[in-house]
Coordinates of C-alpha atoms and ligand atoms in Angstrom, one line a residue:
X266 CA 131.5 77.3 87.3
X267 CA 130.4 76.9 90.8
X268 CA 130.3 73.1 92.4
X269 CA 129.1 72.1 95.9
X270 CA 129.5 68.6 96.4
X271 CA 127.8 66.6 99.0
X272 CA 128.6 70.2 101.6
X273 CA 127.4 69.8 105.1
X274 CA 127.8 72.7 107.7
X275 CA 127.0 72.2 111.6
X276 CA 128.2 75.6 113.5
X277 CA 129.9 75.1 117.0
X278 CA 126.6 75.2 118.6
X279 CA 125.0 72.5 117.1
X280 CA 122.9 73.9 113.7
X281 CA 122.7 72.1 110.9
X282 CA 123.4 74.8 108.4
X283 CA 123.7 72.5 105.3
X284 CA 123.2 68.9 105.0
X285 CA 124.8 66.8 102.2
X286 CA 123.9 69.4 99.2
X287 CA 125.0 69.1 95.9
X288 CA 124.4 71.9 93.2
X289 CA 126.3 73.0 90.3
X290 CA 125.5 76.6 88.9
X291 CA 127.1 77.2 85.6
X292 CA 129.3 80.3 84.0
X293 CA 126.0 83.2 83.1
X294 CA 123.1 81.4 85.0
X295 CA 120.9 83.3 86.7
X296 CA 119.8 81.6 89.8
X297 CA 117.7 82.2 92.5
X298 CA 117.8 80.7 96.1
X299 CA 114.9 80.3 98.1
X300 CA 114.1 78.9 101.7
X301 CA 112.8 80.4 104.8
X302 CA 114.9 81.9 107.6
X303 CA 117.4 79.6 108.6
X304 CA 117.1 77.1 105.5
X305 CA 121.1 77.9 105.1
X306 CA 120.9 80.3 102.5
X307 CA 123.6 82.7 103.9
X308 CA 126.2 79.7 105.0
X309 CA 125.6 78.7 101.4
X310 CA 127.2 82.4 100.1
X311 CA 130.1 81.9 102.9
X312 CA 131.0 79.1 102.0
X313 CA 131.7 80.8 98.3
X314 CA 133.4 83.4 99.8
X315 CA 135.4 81.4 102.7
X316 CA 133.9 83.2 105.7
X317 CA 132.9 79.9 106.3
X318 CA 134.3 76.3 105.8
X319 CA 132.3 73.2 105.4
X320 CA 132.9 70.2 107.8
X321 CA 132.6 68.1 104.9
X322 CA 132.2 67.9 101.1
X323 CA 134.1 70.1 98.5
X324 CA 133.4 74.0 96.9
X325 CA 134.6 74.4 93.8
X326 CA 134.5 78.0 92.5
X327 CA 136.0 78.5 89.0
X328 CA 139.2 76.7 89.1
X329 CA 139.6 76.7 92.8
X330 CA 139.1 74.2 95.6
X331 CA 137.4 77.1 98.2
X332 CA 137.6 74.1 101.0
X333 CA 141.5 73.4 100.5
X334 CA 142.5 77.2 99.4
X335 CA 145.5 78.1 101.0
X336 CA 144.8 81.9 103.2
X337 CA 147.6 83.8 101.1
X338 CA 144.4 82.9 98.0
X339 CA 141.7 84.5 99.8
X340 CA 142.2 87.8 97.9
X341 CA 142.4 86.0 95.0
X342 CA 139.0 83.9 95.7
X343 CA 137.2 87.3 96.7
X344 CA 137.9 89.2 93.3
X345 CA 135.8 86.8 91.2
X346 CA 133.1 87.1 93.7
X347 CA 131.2 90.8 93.8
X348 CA 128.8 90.3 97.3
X349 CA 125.7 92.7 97.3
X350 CA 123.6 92.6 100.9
X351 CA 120.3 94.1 101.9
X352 CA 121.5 96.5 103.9
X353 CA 123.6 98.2 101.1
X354 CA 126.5 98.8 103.3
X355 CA 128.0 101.3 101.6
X356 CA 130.5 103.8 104.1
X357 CA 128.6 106.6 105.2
X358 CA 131.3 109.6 104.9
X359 CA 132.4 109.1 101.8
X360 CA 130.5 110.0 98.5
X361 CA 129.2 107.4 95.4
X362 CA 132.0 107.5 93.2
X363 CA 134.1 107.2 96.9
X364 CA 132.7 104.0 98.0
X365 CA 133.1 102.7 94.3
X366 CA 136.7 103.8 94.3
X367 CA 137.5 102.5 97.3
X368 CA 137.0 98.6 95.9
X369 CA 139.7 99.3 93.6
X370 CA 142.5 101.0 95.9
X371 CA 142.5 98.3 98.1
X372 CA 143.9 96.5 94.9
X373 CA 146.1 99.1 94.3
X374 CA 144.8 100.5 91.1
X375 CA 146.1 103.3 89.1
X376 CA 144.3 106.4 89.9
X377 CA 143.4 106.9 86.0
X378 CA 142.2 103.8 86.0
X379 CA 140.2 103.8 89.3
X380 CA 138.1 106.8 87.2
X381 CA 137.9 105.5 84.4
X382 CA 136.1 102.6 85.7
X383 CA 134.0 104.3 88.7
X384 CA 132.8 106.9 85.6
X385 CA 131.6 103.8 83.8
X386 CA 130.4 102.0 86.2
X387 CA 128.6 104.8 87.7
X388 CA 126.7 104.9 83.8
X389 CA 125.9 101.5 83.6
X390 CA 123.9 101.8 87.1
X391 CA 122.8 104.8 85.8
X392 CA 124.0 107.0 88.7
X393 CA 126.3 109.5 87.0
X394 CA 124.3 112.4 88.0
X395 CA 124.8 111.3 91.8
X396 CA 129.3 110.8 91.4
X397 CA 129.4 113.5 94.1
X398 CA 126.4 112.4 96.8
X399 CA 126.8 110.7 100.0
X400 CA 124.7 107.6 100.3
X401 CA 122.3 109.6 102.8
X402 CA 121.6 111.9 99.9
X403 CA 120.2 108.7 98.1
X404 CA 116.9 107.0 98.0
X405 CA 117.1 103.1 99.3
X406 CA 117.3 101.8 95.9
X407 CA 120.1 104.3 94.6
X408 CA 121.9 103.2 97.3
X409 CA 121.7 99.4 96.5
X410 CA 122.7 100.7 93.0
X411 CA 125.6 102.2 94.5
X412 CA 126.6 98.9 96.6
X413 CA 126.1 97.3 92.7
X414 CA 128.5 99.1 91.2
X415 CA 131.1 98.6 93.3
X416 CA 130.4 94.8 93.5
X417 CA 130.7 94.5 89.7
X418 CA 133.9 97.1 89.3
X419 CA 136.3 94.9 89.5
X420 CA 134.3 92.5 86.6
X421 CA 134.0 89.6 89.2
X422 CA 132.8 86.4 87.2
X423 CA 130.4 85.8 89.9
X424 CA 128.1 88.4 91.6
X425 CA 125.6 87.1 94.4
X426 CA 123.3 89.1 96.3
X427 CA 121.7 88.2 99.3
X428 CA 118.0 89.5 99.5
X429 CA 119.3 93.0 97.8
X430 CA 115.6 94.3 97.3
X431 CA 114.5 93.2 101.3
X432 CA 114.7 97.0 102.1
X433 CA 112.7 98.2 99.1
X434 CA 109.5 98.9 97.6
X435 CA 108.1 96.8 94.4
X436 CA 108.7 98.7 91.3
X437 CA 112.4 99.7 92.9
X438 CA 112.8 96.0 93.7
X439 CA 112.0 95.6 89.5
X440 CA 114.6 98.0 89.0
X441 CA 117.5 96.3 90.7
X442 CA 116.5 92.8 89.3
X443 CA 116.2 94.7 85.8
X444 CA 119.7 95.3 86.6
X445 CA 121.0 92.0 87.8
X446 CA 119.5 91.0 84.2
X447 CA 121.4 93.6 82.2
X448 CA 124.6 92.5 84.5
X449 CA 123.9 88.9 83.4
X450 CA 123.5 89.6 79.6
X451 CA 126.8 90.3 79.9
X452 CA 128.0 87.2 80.7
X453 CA 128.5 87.6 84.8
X454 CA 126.7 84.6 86.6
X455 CA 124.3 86.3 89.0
X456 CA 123.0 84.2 92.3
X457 CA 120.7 85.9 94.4
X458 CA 118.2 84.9 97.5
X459 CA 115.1 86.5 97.1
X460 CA 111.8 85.9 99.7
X461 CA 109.7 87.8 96.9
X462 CA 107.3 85.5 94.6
X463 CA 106.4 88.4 92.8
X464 CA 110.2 88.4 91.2
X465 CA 110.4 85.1 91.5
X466 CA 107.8 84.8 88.7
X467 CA 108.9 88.3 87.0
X468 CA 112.7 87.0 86.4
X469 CA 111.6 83.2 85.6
X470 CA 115.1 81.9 86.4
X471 CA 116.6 78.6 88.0
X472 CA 115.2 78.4 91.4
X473 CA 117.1 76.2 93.9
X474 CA 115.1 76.0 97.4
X475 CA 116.5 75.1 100.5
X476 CA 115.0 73.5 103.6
X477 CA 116.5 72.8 106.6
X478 CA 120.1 73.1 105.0
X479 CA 118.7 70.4 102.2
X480 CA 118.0 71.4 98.6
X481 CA 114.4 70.8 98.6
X482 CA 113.9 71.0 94.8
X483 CA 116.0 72.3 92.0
X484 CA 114.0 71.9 88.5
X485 CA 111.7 74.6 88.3
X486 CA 111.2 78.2 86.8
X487 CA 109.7 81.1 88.8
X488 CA 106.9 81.4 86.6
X489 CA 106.2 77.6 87.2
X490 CA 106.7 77.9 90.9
X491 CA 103.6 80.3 91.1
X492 CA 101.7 78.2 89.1
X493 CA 102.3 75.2 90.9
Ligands
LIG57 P1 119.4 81.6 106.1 O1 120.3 82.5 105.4 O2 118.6 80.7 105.1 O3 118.5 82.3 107.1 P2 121.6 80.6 107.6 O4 122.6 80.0 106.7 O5 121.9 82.0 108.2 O6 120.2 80.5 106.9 O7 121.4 79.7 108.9 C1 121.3 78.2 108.8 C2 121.3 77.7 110.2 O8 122.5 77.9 110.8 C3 120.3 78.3 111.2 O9 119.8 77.3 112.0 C4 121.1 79.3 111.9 O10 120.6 79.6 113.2 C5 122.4 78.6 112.0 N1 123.6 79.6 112.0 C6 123.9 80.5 111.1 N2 125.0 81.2 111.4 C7 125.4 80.7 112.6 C8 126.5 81.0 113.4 N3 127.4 81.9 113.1 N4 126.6 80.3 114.6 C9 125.7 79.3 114.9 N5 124.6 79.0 114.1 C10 124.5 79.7 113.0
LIG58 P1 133.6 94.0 76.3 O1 134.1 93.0 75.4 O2 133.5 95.4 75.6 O3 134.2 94.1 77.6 P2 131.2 92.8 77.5 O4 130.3 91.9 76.8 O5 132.1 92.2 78.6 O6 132.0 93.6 76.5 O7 130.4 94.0 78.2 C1 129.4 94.7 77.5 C2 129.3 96.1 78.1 O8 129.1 96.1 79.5 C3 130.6 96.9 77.9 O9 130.3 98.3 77.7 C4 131.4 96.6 79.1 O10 132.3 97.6 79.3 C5 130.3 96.6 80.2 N1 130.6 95.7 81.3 C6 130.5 94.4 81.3 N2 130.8 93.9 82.5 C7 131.1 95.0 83.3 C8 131.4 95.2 84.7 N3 131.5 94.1 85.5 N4 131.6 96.4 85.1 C9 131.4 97.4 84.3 N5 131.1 97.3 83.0 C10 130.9 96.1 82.5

C-alpha cells in the first residue's frame, strides 16, 4: 500500500511542489495521475522513490516510512518500485536482453537466473524476437517495451510510469497501456501520469488530478471524466 499523508514539498527556490496532499493507492490499483505541467506530478513519483524528501507529512510505501528511511534502505525501497519514463532511457550500446540484464546484475544475480528471467520477461513484452537488437534497431514503442521489461524484472510490487506513451503514436500508446493492464492482472499496482483523455477514458481507472501541488479531485473514472 502506498500512503501520502498531509505531504507538502517547496524546492529551495521557492515552488510549491505539493501542498498538504493526502492519498492512499492500494496493493493492484490501477491509477492514473493527472494535472498540467507543473501540478507536482513528478515530485509526487520522487518522493516514492526518495529522490526527493517532503518538508512535511509522511510516505508510506509498503511497510516502509520513505520520509524516515535510513540511506543504507534505499536499495531496498527502489526494488519494490519498477520506474518507466517517457523517454525510455534504455543504454544505447547495449542490446534488449542487455539492458534487461543489467537491472539484475547490479543485484548480483546468478547468471542462470539473470536468463532465465530476461528470456521471460522478454515473452511477456512480447519482444523475444528482438533479444539481440540495440534499442536504435527498435521502433519508439518497442523501446518503451524494452524499458518495461526491465522495470518489472525484478517483480517490483509497484510499477509507475511517468507519461510512458508521451513519445508515441495512438494505437502504440494502446499497446503499452494494454500492457500496463496485463502487468496489473497480475497483481502489480500500476501508477501512471498520462496527459491523454483518449486513454484516460479507454483504461477507465482511478484518476487522481492534481493542481497546483493540491489533489484537485480523486472520485472519478476515466470514462466519467470525459463525460463530465
Ligand atoms: P509536474 O510533473 O506535474 O510537471 P513537478 O513535480 O515537476 O510537476 O513540478 C511541480 C513544481 O515544482 C513546479 O512549479 C516546478 O517548477 C517545481 N520544481 C520541480 N522540480 C524542481 C526542482 N528540482 N527545483 C525547483 N523547482 C522544481
Ligand atoms: P506465479 O504464481 O506463477 O508467479 P503470477 O500471478 O505472479 O503467477 O503471474 C502470472 C504470470 O505472469 C506468470 O507467468 C508469471 O511468471 C508472470 N509474471 C508475473 N509478474 C511478473 C513480473 N514482474 N515479471 C515477469 N513475469 C511476471
Amino acid at each position: 500500500m502506498i500512503e501520502f499523508k498531509n505531504v507538502s514539498k517547496v524546492y529551495d527556490n521557492g515552488s510549491v511542489a505539493l501542498d498538504d496532499v493526502c492519498l492512499t493507492i492500494n496493493e493492484g490499483e490501477f491509477v492514473l495521475i493527472c494535472g498540467h505541467s507543473g501540478a507536482g506530478k513528478s515530485t509526487l513519483f520522487k518522493l516514492l522513490t526518495h529522490e526527493v524528501v517532503p518538508d512535511s507529512g509522511t510516505v508510506i510505501v509498503d511497510d516502509f516510512d520513505v520520509t524516515r528511511m535510513k540511506r543504507s534502505k534505499i536499495p531496498k525501497l527502489r526494488r519494490k518500485l519498477g520506474v518507466v519514463f517517457q523517454d525510455f532511457r534504455l543504454l544505447p550500446n547495449k542490446t534488449v536482453s542487455e539492458n534487461i540484464a543489467f537491472a539484475l546484475e547490479v543485484i548480483e544475480e546468478k547468471p542462470k537466473v539473470i536468463k532465465e528471467k530476461v528470456s521471460h520477461v522478454l515473452e511477456l513484452v512480447g519482444l523475444t524476437d528482438k533479444a539481440n537488437d540495440l534499442p536504435e534497431d527498435l521502433s519508439g514503442g518497442e523501446q518503451q517495451r524494452v524499458a518495461i521489461a526491465r522495470a518489472i524484472v525484478n517483480r517490483p510490487s509497484v510499477l509507475i510510469a511517468d507519461e510512458p506513451t508521451g513519445n508515441l503514436d495512438p494505437d502504440t500508446s494502446k499497446g503499452i497501456v494494454d500492457l500496463f493492464k496485463h502487468i496489473n492482472n497480475f497483481g502489480t499496482t500500476v501508477i501512471m501520469v498520462t496527459h491523454n483523455m483518449d486513454l484516460v477514458s479507454y483504461l477507465n481507472k482511478r484518476v487522481i488530478r492534481l493542481k497546483d501541488g493540491r489533489v484537485q479531485s480523486d472520485n472519478m473514472r476515466g470514462a466519467e471524466i470525459n463525460e463530465a
